[in-house]
mmCIF file of C-alpha atoms in Angstrom:
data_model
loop_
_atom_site.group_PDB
_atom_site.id
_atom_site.type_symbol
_atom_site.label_atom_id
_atom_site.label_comp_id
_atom_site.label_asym_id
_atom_site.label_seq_id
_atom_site.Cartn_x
_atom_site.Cartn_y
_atom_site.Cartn_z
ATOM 1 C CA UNK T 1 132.402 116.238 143.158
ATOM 2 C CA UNK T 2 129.724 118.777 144.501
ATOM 3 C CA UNK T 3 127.009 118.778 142.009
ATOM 4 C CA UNK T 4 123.228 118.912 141.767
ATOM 5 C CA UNK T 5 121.529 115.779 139.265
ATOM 6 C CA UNK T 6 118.931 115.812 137.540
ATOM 7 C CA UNK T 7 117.402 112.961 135.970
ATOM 8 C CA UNK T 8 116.204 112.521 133.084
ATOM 9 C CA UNK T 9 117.812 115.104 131.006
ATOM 10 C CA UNK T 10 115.375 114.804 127.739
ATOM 11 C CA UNK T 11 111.511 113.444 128.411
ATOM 12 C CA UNK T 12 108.917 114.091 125.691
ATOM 13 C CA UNK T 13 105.548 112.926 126.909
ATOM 14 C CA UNK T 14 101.590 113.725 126.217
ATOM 15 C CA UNK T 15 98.672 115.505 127.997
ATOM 16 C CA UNK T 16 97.974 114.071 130.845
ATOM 17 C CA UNK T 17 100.259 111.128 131.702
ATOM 18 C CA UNK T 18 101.903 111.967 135.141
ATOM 19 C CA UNK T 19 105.646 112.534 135.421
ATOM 20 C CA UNK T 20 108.798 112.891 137.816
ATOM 21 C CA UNK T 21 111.537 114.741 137.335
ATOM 22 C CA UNK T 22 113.968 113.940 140.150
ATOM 23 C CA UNK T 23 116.742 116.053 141.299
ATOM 24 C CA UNK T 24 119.582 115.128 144.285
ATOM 25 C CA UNK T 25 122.103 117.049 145.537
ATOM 26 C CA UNK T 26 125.395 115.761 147.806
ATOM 27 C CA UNK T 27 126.248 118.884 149.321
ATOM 28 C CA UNK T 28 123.910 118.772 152.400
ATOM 29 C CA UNK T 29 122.114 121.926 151.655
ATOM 30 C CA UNK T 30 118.898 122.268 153.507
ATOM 31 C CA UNK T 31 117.286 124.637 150.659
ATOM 32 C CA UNK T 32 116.563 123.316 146.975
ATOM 33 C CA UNK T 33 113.924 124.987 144.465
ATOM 34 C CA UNK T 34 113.006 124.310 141.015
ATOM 35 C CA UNK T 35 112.846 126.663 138.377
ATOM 36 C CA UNK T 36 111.799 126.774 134.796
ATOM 37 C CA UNK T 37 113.299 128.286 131.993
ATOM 38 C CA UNK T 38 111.483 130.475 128.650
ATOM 39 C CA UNK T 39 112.881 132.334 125.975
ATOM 40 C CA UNK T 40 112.157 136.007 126.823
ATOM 41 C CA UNK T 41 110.892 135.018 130.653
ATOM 42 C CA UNK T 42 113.748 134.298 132.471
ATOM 43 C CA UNK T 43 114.213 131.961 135.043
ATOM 44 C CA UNK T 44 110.945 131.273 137.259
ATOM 45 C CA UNK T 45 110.878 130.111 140.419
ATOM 46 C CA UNK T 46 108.128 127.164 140.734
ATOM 47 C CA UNK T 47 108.758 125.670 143.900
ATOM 48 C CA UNK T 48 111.356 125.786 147.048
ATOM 49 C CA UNK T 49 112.082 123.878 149.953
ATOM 50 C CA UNK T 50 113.748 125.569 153.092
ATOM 51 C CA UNK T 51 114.440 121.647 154.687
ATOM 52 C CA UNK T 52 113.058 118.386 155.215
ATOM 53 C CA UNK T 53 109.197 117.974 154.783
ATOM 54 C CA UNK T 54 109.060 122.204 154.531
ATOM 55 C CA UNK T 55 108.063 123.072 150.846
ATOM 56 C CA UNK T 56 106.451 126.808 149.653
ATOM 57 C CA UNK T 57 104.962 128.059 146.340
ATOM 58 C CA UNK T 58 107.205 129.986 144.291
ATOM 59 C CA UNK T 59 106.145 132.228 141.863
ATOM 60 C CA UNK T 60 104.651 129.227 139.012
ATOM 61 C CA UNK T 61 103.086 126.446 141.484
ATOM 62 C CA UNK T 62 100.192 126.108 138.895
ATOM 63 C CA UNK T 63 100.046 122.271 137.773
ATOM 64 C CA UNK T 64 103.103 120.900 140.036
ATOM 65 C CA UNK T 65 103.546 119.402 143.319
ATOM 66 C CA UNK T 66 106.745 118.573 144.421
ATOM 67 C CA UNK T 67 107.791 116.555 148.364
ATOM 68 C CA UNK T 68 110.977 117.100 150.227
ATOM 69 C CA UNK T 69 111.068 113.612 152.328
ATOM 70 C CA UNK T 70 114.847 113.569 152.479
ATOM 71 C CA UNK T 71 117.344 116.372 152.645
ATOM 72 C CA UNK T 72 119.405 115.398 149.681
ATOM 73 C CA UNK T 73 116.104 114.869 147.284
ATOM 74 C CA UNK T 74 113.467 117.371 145.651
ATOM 75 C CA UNK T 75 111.527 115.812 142.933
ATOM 76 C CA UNK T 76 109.363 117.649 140.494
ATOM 77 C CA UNK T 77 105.799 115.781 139.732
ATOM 78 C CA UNK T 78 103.756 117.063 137.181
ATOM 79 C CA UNK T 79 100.011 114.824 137.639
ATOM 80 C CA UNK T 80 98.696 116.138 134.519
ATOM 81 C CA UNK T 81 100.943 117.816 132.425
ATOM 82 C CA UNK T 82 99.884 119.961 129.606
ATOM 83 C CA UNK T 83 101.466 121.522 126.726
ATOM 84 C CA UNK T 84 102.003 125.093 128.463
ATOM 85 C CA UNK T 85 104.530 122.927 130.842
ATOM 86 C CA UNK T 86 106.425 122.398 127.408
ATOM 87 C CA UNK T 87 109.950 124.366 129.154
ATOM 88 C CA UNK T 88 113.787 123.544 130.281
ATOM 89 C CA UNK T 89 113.315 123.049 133.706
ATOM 90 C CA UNK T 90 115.902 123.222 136.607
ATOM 91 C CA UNK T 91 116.613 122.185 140.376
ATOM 92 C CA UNK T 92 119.142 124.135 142.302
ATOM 93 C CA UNK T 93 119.844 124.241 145.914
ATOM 94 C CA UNK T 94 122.102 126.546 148.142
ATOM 95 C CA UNK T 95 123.560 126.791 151.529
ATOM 96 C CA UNK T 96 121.305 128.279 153.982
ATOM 97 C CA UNK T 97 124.190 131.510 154.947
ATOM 98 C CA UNK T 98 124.205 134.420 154.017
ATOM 99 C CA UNK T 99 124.405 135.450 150.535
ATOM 100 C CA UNK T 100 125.314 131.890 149.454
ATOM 101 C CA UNK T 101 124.530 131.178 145.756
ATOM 102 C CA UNK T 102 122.554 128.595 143.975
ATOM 103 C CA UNK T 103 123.904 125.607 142.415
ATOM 104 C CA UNK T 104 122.391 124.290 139.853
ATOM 105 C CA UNK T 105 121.655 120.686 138.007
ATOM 106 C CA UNK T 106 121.631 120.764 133.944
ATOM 107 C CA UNK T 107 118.546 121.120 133.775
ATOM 108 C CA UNK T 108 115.350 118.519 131.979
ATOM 109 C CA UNK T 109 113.675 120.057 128.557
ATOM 110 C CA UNK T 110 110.490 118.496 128.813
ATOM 111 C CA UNK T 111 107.930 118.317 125.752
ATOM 112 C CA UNK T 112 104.672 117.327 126.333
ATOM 113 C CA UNK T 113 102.424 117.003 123.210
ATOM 114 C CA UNK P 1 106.566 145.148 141.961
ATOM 115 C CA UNK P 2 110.271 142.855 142.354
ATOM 116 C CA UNK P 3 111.973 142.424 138.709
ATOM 117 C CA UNK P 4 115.307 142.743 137.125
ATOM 118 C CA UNK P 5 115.834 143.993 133.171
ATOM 119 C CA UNK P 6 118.833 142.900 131.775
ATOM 120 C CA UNK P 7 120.467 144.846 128.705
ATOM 121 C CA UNK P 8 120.998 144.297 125.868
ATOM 122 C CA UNK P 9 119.252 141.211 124.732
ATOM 123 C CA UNK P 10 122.413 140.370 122.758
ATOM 124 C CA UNK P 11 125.632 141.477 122.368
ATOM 125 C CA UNK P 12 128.479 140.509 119.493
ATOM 126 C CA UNK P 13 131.747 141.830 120.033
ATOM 127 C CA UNK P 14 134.955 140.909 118.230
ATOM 128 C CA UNK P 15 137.947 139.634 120.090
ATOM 129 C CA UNK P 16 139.161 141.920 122.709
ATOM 130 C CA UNK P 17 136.424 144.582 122.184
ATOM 131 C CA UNK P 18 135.524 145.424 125.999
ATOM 132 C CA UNK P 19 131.937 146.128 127.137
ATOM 133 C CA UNK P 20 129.810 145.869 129.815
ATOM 134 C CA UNK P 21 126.490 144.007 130.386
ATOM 135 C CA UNK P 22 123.700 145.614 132.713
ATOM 136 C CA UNK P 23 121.529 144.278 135.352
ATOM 137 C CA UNK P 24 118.747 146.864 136.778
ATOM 138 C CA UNK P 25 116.678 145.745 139.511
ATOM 139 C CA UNK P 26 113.917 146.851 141.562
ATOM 140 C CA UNK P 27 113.253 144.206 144.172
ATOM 141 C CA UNK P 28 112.781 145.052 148.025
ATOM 142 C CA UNK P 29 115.087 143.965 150.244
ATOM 143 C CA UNK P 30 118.248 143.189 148.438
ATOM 144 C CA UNK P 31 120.001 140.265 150.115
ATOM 145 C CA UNK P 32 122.734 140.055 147.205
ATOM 146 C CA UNK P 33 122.792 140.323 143.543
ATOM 147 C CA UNK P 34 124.493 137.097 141.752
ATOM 148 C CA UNK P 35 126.173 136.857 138.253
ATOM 149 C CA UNK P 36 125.959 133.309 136.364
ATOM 150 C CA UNK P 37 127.187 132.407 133.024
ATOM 151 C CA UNK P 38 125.528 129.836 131.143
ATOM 152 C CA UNK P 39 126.253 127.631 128.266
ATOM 153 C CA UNK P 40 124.116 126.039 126.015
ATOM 154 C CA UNK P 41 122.799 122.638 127.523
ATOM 155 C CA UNK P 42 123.928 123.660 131.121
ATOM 156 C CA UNK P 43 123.057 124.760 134.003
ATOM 157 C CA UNK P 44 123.760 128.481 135.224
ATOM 158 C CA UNK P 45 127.328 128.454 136.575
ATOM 159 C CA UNK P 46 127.926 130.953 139.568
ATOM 160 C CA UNK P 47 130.724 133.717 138.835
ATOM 161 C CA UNK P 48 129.617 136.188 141.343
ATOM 162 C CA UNK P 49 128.040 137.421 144.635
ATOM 163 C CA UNK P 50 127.438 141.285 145.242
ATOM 164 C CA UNK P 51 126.309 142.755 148.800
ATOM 165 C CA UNK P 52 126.818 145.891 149.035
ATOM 166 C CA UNK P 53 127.289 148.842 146.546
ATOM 167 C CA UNK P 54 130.320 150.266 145.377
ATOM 168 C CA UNK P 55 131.361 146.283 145.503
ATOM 169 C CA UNK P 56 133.292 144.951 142.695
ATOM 170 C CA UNK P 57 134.338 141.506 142.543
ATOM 171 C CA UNK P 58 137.175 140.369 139.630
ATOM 172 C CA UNK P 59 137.611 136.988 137.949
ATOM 173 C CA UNK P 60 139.830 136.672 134.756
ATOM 174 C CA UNK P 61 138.296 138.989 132.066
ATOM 175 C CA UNK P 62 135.462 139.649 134.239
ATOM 176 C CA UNK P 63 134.705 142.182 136.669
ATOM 177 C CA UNK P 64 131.394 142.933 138.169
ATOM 178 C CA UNK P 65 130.237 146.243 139.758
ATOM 179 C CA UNK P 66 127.132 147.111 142.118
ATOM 180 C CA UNK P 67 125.349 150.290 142.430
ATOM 181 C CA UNK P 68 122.194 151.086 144.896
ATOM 182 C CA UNK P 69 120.241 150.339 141.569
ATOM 183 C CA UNK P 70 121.730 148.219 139.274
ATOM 184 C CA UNK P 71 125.141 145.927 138.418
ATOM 185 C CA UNK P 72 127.407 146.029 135.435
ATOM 186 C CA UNK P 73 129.649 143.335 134.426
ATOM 187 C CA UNK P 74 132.820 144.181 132.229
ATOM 188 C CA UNK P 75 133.751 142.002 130.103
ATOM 189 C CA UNK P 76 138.095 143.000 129.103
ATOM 190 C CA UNK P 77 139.546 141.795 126.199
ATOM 191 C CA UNK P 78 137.070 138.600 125.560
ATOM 192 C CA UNK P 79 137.831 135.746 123.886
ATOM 193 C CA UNK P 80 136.053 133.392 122.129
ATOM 194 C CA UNK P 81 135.674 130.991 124.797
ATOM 195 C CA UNK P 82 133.694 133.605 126.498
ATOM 196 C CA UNK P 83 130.644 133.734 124.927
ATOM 197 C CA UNK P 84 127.398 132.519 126.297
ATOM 198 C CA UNK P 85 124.487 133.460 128.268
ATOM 199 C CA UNK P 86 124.978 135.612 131.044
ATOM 200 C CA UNK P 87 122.382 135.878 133.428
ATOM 201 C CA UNK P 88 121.906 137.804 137.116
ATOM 202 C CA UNK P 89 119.869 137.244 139.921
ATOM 203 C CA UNK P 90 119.029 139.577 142.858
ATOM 204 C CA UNK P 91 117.756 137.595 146.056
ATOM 205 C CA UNK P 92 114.764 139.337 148.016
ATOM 206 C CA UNK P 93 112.809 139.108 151.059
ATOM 207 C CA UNK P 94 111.731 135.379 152.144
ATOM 208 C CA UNK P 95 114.810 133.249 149.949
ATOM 209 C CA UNK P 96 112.910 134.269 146.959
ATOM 210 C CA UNK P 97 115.448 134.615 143.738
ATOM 211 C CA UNK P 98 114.564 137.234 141.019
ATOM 212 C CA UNK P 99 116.361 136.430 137.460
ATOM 213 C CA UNK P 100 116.595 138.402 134.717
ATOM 214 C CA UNK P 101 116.031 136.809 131.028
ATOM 215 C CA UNK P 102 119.439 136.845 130.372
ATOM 216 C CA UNK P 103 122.142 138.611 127.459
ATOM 217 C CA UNK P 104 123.208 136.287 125.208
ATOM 218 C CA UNK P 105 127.154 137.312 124.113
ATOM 219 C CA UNK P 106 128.626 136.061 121.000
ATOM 220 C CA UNK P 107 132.843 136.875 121.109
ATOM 221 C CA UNK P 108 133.876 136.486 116.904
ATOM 222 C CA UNK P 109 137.512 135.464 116.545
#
């Protein structure tokens, strides 16, 4: 089945103790992003990834790095997470044609205290 | 500066009352505009892609429409079944994806 994972789908955690969020997809698409998700705010795009070892800012970089060393891989790290990163967070990734949609995982609602 | 408004907020219609959702957007260089549906705990689910206007794409009780400005989506006859968030997306210059925050239906048996 085509489908984008996330992993893990709950994570509560504190200020300051780095985390991963991983995300894999097994459609072959070159370009993944992840977003995050706020009542009232929409969904923001934090990162993206147009192929292998090719990453960009999105609109939300502040506080996140993410690495792109395999096509089918995209994981989120935050080094120092802080409250503000309290949010539903989501990886998606699409086929590189035109007008193709994303796809995207079920998301990780991360709590950091 | 690129955004797209989504009305209303929320929306609670009775079982097969009609209506339409709206998705305005102001974002240069429209690549397509994208309808999702999404359910509590899930990801967004894709229903649609619009490139063009005067496009309208049809799936079940759903039927989505796209002007120079903004897209509608009709919602015929819903059911129960059909409620949840529905949000749209416009893609932009650069692979960048513009959401709106979403309207949340509610269909009452």
């Amino acid at each position: 089945e085509a489908q984008v994972t996330q992993n893990p789908r709950y994570l509560i955690t504190v200020t300051g103790k780095k985390l991963t969020v991983t995300c894999s997809q097994n459609m072959n698409h070159e370009y993944m992003s992840w977003y995050r998700q706020d009542p009232g705010l929409g969904l923001r795009q934090i990162y993206y990834s147009m192929n292998v070892e090719v990453t960009d800012k999105g609109d939300v970089p502040e506080g996140y790095k993410v690495s792109r060393k395999e096509k089918r891989n995209f994981p989120l790290i935050l080094e120092s997470p802080s409250p503000n990163q309290t949010s539903l967070y989501f990886c998606a990734s699409r086929d590189t044609g035109l007008f193709s949609p994303l796809h995207f995982g079920n998301g990780t609602r991360l709590t950091v205290t | 500066e690129d955004q797209v408004t989504q009305s209303p907020e929320a929306l609670r219609l009775q079982e097969g009352e009609s209506s339409s959702l709206n998705c305005s957007y102001t974002v240069s260089g429209l690549r397509g505009l994208f309808w999702y549906r999404q359910d509590p705990g899930k990801g967004p689910e894709f229903l649609f892609t619009l490139y063009s206007a005067g496009e309208e794409k049809e799936k079940e009780r759903l039927k989505a429409t796209l002007t120079k400005k903004e897209s509608f989506l009709h919602i015929t006859a819903p059911k129960p079944e059909d409620s949840a968030t529905y949000l749209c997306a416009v893609q932009g210059n650069f692979n960048k994806f513009y959401f709106g925050s979403g309207t949340k239906l509610n269909v009452k048996p």
